Coordinates of C-alpha atoms and ligand atoms in Angstrom, one line a residue:
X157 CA 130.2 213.8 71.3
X158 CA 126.6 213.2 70.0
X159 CA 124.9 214.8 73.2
X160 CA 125.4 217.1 75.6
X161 CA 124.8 215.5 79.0
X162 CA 124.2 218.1 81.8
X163 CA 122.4 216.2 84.5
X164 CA 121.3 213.1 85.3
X165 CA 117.7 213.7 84.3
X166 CA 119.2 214.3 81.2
X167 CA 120.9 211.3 80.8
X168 CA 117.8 208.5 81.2
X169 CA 114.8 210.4 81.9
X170 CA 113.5 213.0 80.3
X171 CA 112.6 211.3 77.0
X172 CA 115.4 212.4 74.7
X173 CA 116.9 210.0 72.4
X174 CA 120.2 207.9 73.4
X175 CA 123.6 208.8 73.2
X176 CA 124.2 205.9 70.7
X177 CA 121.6 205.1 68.2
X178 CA 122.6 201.3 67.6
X179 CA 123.4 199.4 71.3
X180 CA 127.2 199.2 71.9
X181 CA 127.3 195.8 73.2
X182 CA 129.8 194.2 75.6
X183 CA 131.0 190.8 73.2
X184 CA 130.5 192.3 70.0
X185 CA 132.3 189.8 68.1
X186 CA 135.8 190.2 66.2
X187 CA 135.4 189.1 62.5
X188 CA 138.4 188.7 60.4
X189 CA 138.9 188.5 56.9
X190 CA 135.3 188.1 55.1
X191 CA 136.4 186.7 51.5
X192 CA 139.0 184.2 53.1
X193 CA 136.3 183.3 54.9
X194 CA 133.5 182.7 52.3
X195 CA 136.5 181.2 50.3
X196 CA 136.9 178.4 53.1
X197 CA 133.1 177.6 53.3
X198 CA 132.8 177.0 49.6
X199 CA 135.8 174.7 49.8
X200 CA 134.2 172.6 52.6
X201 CA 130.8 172.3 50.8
X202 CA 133.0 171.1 47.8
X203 CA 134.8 168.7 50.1
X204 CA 131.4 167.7 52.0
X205 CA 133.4 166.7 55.2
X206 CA 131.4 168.7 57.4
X207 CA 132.7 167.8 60.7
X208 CA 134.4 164.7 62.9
X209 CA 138.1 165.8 62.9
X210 CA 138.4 167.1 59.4
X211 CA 141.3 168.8 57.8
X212 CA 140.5 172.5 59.0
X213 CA 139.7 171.3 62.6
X214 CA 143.5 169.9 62.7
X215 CA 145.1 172.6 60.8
X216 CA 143.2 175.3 63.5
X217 CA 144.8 172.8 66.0
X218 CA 147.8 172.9 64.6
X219 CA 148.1 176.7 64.8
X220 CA 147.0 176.9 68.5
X221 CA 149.9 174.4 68.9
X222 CA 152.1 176.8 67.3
X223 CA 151.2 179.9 69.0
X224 CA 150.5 178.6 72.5
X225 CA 153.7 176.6 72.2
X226 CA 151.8 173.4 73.5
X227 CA 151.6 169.6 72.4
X228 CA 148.8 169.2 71.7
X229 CA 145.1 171.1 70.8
X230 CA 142.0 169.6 70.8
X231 CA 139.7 171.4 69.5
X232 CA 135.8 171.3 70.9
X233 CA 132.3 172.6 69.8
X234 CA 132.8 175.1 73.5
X235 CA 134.4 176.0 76.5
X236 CA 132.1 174.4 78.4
X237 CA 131.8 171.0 76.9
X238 CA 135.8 171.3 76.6
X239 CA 135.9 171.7 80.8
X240 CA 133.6 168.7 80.8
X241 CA 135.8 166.6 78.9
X242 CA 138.9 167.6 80.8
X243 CA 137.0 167.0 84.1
X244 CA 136.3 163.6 82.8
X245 CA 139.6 162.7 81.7
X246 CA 141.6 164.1 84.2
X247 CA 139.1 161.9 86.4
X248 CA 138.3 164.4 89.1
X249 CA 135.6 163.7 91.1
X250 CA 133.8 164.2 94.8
X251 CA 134.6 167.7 95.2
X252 CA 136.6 170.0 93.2
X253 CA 137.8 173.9 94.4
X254 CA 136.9 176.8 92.4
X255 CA 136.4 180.2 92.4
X256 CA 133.0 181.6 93.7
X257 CA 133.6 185.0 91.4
X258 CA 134.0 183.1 87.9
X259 CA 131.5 182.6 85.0
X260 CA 128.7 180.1 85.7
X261 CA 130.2 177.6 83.5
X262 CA 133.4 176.8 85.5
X263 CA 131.1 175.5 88.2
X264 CA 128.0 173.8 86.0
X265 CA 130.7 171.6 84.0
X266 CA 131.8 169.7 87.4
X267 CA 127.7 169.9 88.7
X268 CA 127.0 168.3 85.2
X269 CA 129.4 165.1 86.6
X270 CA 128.0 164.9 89.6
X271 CA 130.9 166.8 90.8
X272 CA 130.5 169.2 93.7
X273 CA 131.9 172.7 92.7
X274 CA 133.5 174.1 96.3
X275 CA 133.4 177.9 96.2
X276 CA 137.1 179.4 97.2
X277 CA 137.3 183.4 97.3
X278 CA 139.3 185.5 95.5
X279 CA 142.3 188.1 96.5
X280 CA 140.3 191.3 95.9
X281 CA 143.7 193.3 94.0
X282 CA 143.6 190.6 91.5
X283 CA 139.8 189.1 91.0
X284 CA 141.8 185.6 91.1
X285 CA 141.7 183.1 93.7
X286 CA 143.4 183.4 96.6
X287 CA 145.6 180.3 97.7
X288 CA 144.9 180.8 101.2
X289 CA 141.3 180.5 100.7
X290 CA 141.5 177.4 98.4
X291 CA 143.7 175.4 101.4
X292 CA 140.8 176.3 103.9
X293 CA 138.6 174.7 101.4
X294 CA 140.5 171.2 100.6
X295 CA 139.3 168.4 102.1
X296 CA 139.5 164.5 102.2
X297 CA 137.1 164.6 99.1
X298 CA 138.9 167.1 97.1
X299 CA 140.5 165.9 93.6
X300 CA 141.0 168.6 92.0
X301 CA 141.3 172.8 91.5
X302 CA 140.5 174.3 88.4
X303 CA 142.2 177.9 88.5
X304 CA 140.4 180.5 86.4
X305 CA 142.5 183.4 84.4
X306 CA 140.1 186.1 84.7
X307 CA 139.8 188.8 82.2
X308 CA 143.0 187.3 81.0
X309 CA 144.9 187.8 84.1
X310 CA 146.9 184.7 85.1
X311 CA 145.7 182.8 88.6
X312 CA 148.1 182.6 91.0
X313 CA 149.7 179.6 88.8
X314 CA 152.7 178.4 91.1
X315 CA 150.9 179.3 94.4
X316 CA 148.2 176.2 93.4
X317 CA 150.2 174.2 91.4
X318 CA 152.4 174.2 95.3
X319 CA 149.1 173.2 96.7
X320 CA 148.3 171.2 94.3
X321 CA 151.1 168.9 94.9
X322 CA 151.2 169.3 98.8
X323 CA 147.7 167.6 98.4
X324 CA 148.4 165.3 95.9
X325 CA 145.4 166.3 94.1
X326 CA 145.0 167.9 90.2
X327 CA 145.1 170.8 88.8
X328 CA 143.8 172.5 85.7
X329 CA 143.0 175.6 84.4
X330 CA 140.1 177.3 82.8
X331 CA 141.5 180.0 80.4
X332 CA 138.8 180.8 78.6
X333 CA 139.6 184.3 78.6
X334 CA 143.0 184.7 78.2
X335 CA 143.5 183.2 74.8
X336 CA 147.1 185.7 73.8
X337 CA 147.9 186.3 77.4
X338 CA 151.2 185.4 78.6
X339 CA 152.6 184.5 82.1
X340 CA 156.1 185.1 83.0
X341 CA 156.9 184.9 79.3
X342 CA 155.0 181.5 78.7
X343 CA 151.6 181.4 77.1
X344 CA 149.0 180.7 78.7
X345 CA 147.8 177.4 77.5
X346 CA 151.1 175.5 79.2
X347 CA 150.0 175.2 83.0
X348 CA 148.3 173.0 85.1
X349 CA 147.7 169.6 83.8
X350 CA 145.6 171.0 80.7
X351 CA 144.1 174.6 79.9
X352 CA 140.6 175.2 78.5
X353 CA 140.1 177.7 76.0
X354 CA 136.7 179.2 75.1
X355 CA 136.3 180.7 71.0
X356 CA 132.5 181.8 71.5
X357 CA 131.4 184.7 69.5
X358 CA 132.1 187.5 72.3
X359 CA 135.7 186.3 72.9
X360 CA 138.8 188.1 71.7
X361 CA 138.9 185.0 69.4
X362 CA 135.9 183.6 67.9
X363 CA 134.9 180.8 65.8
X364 CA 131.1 181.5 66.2
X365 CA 131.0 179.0 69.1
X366 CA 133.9 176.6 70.3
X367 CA 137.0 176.1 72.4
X368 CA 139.4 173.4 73.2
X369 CA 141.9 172.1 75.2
X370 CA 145.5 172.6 75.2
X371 CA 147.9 170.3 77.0
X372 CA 151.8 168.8 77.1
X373 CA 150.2 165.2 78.2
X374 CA 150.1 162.6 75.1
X375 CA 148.0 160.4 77.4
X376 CA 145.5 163.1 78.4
X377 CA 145.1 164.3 74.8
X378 CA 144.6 161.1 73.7
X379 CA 142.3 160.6 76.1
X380 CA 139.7 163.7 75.2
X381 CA 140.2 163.4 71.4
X382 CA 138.5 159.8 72.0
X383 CA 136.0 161.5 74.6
X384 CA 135.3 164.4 72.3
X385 CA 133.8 161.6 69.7
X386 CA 131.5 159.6 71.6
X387 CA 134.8 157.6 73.1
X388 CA 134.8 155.5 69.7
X389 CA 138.5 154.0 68.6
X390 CA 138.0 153.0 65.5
X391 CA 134.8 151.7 64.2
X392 CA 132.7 149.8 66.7
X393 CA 135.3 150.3 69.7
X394 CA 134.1 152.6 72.9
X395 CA 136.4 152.8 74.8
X396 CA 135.3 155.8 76.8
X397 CA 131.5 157.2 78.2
X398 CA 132.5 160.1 75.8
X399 CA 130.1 162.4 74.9
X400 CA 129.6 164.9 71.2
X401 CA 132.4 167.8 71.8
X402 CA 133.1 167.5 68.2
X403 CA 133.9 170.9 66.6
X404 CA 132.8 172.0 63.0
X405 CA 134.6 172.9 59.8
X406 CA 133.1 175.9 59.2
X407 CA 134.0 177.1 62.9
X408 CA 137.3 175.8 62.6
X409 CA 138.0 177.8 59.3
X410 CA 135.8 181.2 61.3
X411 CA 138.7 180.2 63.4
X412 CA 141.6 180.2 61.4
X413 CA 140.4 183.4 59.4
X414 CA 140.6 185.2 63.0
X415 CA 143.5 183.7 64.2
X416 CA 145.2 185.7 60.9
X417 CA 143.5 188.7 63.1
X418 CA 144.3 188.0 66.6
X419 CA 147.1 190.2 67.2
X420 CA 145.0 193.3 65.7
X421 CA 142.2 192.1 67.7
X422 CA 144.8 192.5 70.7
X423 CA 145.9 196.1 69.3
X424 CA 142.6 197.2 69.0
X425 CA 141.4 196.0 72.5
X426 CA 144.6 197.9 73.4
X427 CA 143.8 201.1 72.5
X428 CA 140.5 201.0 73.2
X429 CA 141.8 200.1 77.0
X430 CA 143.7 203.0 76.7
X431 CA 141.0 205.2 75.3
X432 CA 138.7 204.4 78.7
X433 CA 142.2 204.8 80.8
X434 CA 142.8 208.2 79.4
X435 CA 139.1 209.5 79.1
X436 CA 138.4 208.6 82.9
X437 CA 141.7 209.3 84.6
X438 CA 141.0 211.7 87.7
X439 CA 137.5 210.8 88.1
X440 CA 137.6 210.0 91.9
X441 CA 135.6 206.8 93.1
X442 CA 136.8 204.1 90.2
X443 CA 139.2 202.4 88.7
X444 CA 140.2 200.1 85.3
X445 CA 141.6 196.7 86.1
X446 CA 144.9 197.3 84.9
X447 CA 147.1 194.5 83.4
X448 CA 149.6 193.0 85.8
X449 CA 153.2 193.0 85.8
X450 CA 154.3 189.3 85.0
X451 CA 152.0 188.9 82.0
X452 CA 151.2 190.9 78.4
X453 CA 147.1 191.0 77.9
X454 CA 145.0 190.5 75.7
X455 CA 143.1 193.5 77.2
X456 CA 139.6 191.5 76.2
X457 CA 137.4 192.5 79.7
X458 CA 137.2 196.7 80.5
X459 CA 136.4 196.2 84.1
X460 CA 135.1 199.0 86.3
X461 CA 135.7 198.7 89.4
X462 CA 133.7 200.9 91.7
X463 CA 135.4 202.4 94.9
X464 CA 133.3 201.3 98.0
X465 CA 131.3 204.6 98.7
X466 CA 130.1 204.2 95.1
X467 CA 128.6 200.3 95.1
X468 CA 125.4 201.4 96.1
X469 CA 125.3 203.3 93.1
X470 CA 126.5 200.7 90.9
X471 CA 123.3 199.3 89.4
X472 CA 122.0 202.7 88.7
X473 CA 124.9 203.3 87.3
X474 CA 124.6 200.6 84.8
X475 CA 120.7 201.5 84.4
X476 CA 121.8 204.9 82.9
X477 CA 124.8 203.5 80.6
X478 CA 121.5 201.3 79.1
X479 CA 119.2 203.6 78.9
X480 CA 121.9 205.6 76.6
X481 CA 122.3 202.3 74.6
X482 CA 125.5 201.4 76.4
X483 CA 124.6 198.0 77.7
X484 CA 127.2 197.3 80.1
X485 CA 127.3 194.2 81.9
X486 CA 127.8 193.1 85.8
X487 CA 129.8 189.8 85.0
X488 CA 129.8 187.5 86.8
X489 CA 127.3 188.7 89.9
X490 CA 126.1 187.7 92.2
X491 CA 128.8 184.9 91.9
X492 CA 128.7 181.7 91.6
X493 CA 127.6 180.4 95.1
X494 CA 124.8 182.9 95.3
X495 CA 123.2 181.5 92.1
X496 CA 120.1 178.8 92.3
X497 CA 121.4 176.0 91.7
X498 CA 124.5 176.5 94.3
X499 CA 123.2 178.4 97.1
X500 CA 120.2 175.4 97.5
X501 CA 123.7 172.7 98.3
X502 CA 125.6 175.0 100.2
X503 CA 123.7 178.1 101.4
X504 CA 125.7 181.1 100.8
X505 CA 126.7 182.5 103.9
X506 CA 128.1 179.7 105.0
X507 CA 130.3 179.4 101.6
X508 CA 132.2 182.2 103.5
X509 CA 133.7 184.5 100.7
X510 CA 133.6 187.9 101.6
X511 CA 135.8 189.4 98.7
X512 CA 133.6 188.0 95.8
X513 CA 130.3 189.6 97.6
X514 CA 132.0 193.0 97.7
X515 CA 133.5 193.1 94.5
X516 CA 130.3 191.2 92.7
X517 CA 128.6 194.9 94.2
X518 CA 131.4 197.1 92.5
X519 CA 132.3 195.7 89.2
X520 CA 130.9 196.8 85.7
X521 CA 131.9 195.4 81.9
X522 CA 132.5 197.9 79.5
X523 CA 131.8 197.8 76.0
X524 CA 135.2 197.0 73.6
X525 CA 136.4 195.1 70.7
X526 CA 136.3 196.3 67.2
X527 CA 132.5 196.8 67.1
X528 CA 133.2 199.9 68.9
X529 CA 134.7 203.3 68.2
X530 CA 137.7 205.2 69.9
X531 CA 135.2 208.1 69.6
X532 CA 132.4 206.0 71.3
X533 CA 134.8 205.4 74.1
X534 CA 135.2 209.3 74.9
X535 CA 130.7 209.3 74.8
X536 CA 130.6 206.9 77.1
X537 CA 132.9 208.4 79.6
X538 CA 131.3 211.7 79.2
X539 CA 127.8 209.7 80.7
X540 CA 129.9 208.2 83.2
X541 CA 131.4 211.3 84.5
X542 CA 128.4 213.0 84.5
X543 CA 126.5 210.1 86.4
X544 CA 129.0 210.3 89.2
X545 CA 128.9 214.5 89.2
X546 CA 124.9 214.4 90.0
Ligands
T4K296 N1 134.7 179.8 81.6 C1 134.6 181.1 81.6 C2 135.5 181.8 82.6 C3 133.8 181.8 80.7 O1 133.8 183.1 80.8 C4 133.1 181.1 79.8 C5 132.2 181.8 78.9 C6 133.2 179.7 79.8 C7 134.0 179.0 80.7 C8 132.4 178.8 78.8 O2 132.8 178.9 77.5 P1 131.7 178.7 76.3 O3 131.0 177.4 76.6 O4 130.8 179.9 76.3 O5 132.6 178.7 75.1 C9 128.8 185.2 77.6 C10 129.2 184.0 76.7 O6 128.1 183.2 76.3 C11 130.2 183.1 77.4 O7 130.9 182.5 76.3 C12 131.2 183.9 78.2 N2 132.0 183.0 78.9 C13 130.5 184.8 79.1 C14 131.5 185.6 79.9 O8 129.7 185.7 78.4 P2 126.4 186.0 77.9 O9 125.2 185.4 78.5 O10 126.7 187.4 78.4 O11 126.4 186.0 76.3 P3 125.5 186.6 75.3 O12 125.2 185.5 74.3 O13 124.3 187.3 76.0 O14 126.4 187.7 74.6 C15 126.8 188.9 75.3 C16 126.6 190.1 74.4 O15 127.4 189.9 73.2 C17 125.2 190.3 73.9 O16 124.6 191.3 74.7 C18 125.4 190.7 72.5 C19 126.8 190.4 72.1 N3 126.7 189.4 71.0 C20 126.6 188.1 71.4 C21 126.6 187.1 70.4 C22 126.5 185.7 70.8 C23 126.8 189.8 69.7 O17 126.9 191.0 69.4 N4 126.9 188.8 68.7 C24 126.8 187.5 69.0 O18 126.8 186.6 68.1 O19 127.6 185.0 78.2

C-alpha cells in the first residue's frame, strides 16, 4: 500500500498527495503486440490501400467470423455508426424498445433516424431488460427491440426473441460489451437478427476506434456492407441512402494484433475481478456484479453496486476514489430517459422505470484492464473500506 488511510479527512482533504501518482483510469486501453503492430503499419504504407475494404479489414473479419462462429462480419469505423447501419437495414422505424439503463449511444443511433428510442426498465438482479417491461411498452408503432448485453452479461435473449415473434416485430442486439462472452455455450455475436460490436479504445478489445456487425443473414450483410460505403455497387451504382461506416487498415490491423491478445486480455480482467472480489469480501453495504450462470465473461465492467442505505453516499464516494487518483466512473447515470435530449420527448416520470433510477443512484465503475496492477487493486479497496468505516 502506498498510504496509510486512517480517516476520511485523510483520504481527500487534508492536502496530502494521492494514493496513485498517475490517474488509474476506467478504459485504459489493452494493447497487444507492439512490433507486429508497427510491422503491419509499415506494410500498409507500402501497399498505400489505406481504407475501403482492404485486405486487413477482411482478414480482421474473417477472424471475428471464426471466433464468434458467425456468417458474416462487417466491420465499421464504431459501434455507433455500426447500430446505425443495422437500424437502417434491418428497416426499423416509428418506435423502437430499449433499455433506459444503457450507454447513450443505443438510444442516439435510432434518434439519429428519426427513430423514437422507447425507454423499457431493467430487472434490477441482472442490469438487463426486463421482458415484462418491454411488452408494457410495445405498441402499434413498435418495429423493433434492440437488447443490450450489459457489462457483458447476456439480455434475457429467448425471453425477447419470444416477444419478438409474438409481435411480429425485430430484434437485434447491441453487444458492444460482450465481445468473448458466451451464452448457453454460443458466442455472443449469433442472436437476434444481427449483433453490434463496439472495438473503441476502452473496450476489452480495441482497434483505437471501431466495431462491426456480426450476423447469419447473407441478405442483411449484404445489405450493410453496401450501406457501410455510401450504398455504392460498383462504380456509379447507389443503391442504398448509405452513409461512411468504412473502417481503416490501420485499425483493422490494431485489431488483429489484439485479437492475438484477447484471451489474456480476458485472463487479466479475470484476476483483476478477482482481486476486487477478494480484497472487498465482508465489507457490508456492497457488492461486485458477479458473472451469471449460463454464460463465461469477459469480466470487462467491475461494477459496484451500492446496497440501498449507502446510495446517498455514492457520489461522495466516487469524489474520494478521484481525489486519490482513482477516477471511477457512474456509467451510465442518470440513464438514458433522464438525459436532455430524451426527457424534453417523453418527460421522465412518466417513462416509468423505477429500477434504472435506483440502480443509476448505486452503481460505480472500477478501474481494470491491463493498465492497472493486482497491487493497485488491494490500494484502492483499502480507500474504499475506509470511506465506508468513517
Ligand atoms: N453501445 C454501448 C452499450 C456502449 O457502451 C457503447 C460505447 C456503444 C454502444 C457505442 O460504441 P462506440 O461508438 O463507442 O464504438 C466510453 C466510450 O467512448 C464508449 O465507447 C463506451 N461505450 C462507453 C461505455 O464509454 P466515455 O465518454 O467514458 O469515454 P472516454 O473517451 O472518456 O474514455 C473513458 C476513459 O478511458 C478516460 O477517462 C480515459 C481512458 N482512455 C480513453 C481513451 C479513448 C484512455 O486511457 N485512452 C484512450 O485512448 O465513453
Amino acid at each position: 500500500m502506498t498510504k496509510q488511510f486512517n480517516s476520511k479527512g485523510d483520504l481527500a482533504h487534508n492536502g496530502a498527495p494521492p494514493a496513485f501518482r498517475d490517474p488509474l483510469h476506467v478504459g485504459r486501453p489493452n494493447i497487444g503486440d507492439r512490433d507486429h503492430f508497427l510491422q503491419f503499419a509499415d506494410e500498409i504504407l507500402k501497399r498505400r490501400w489505406l481504407t475501403n475494404d482492404g485486405e486487413v479489414v477482411r482478414s480482421l473479419e474473417k477472424e471475428i467470423c471464426k471466433l464468434l462462429d458467425v456468417r458474416h462480419c462487417i466491420a465499421m469505423c464504431n459501434g455507433t455508426i455500426a447500430l446505425e447501419i443495422a437500424i437502417r437495414a434491418l428497416g426499423l422505424k416509428g418506435e423502437v424498445i430499449v433499455p433506459a439503463w444503457t450507454f447513450i449511444a443505443t438510444a442516439h443511433a435510432l434518434y439519429w433516424q428519426g427513430i423514437t428510442p422507447v425507454f423499457a426498465d431493467i430487472d434490477p438482479a441482472t442490469q438487463n431488460l426486463d421482458p415484462v417491461s418491454v411488452r408494457e411498452k410495445i405498441s402499434p408503432q413498435t418495429s423493433g427491440i434492440i437488447g443490450v448485453h450489459l457489462w457483458g452479461r447476456p439480455a434475457p435473449i429467448q425471453e425477447l426473441q419470444a416477444l419478438a415473434d409474438e409481435y411480429g416485430i425485430k430484434l437485434m442486439f447491441d453487444a458492444a460489451h460482450a465481445i468473448g462472452c458466451t451464452y448457453n455455450g454460443q458466442h455472443i455475436g449469433k442472436f437476434g437478427a444481427c449483433e453490434v460490436l463496439s472495438f473503441h479504445a476502452t473496450k476489452v478489445f480495441n482497434t483505437f476506434e471501431g466495431g462491426a456487425v456480426v450476423t447469419d443473414d447473407d441478405e442483411l450483410a449484404e445489405a450493410m456492407r453496401l450501406m457501410r460505403n455510401f450504398g455504392f455497387a460498383g462504380y456509379d451504382n447507389v443503391v442504398y441512402p448509405g452513409t461512411n461506416g468504412k473502417l481503416t487498415e490501420v485499425c483493422a490491423a490494431m485489431g488483429l494484433v489484439n485479437l492475438n491478445s484477447l484471451q489474456n486480455f480476458i485472463e487479466c480482467n479475470r484476476q483483476r475481478y478477482e482481486a476486487y472480489l477478494g480484497a472487498l469480501n465482508g465489507v457490508e453495504g456492497l457488492k461486485l456484479i458477479s458473472p451469471c450462470g449460463t454464460s463465461t465473461p469477459n469480466y470487462h465492467y467491475v461494477v459496484l453496486v451500492l446496497d440501498q442505505q449507502l446510495a446517498g453516499q455514492r457520489d461522495e464516494l466516487i469524489k474520494t476514489l478521484h481525489a486519490e487518483n482513482v477516477l471511477a466512473r457512474k456509467y451510465f447515470w442518470p440513464g438514458c430517459h433522464r438525459m436532455l435530449p430524451y426527457r424534453e420527448g417523453a418527460p421522465w416520470e412518466a417513462t416509468n422505470v423505477p429500477n434504472t433510477d435506483d440502480i443509476a443512484r448505486r452503481v460505480l465503475v472500477l478501474p481494470t484492464g491491463s493498465a492497472v496492477r493486482l497491487d493497485d487493486i488491494f490500494t484502492i479497496a483499502e480507500i474504499i473500506k475506509c470511506y465506508l468505516a468513517n
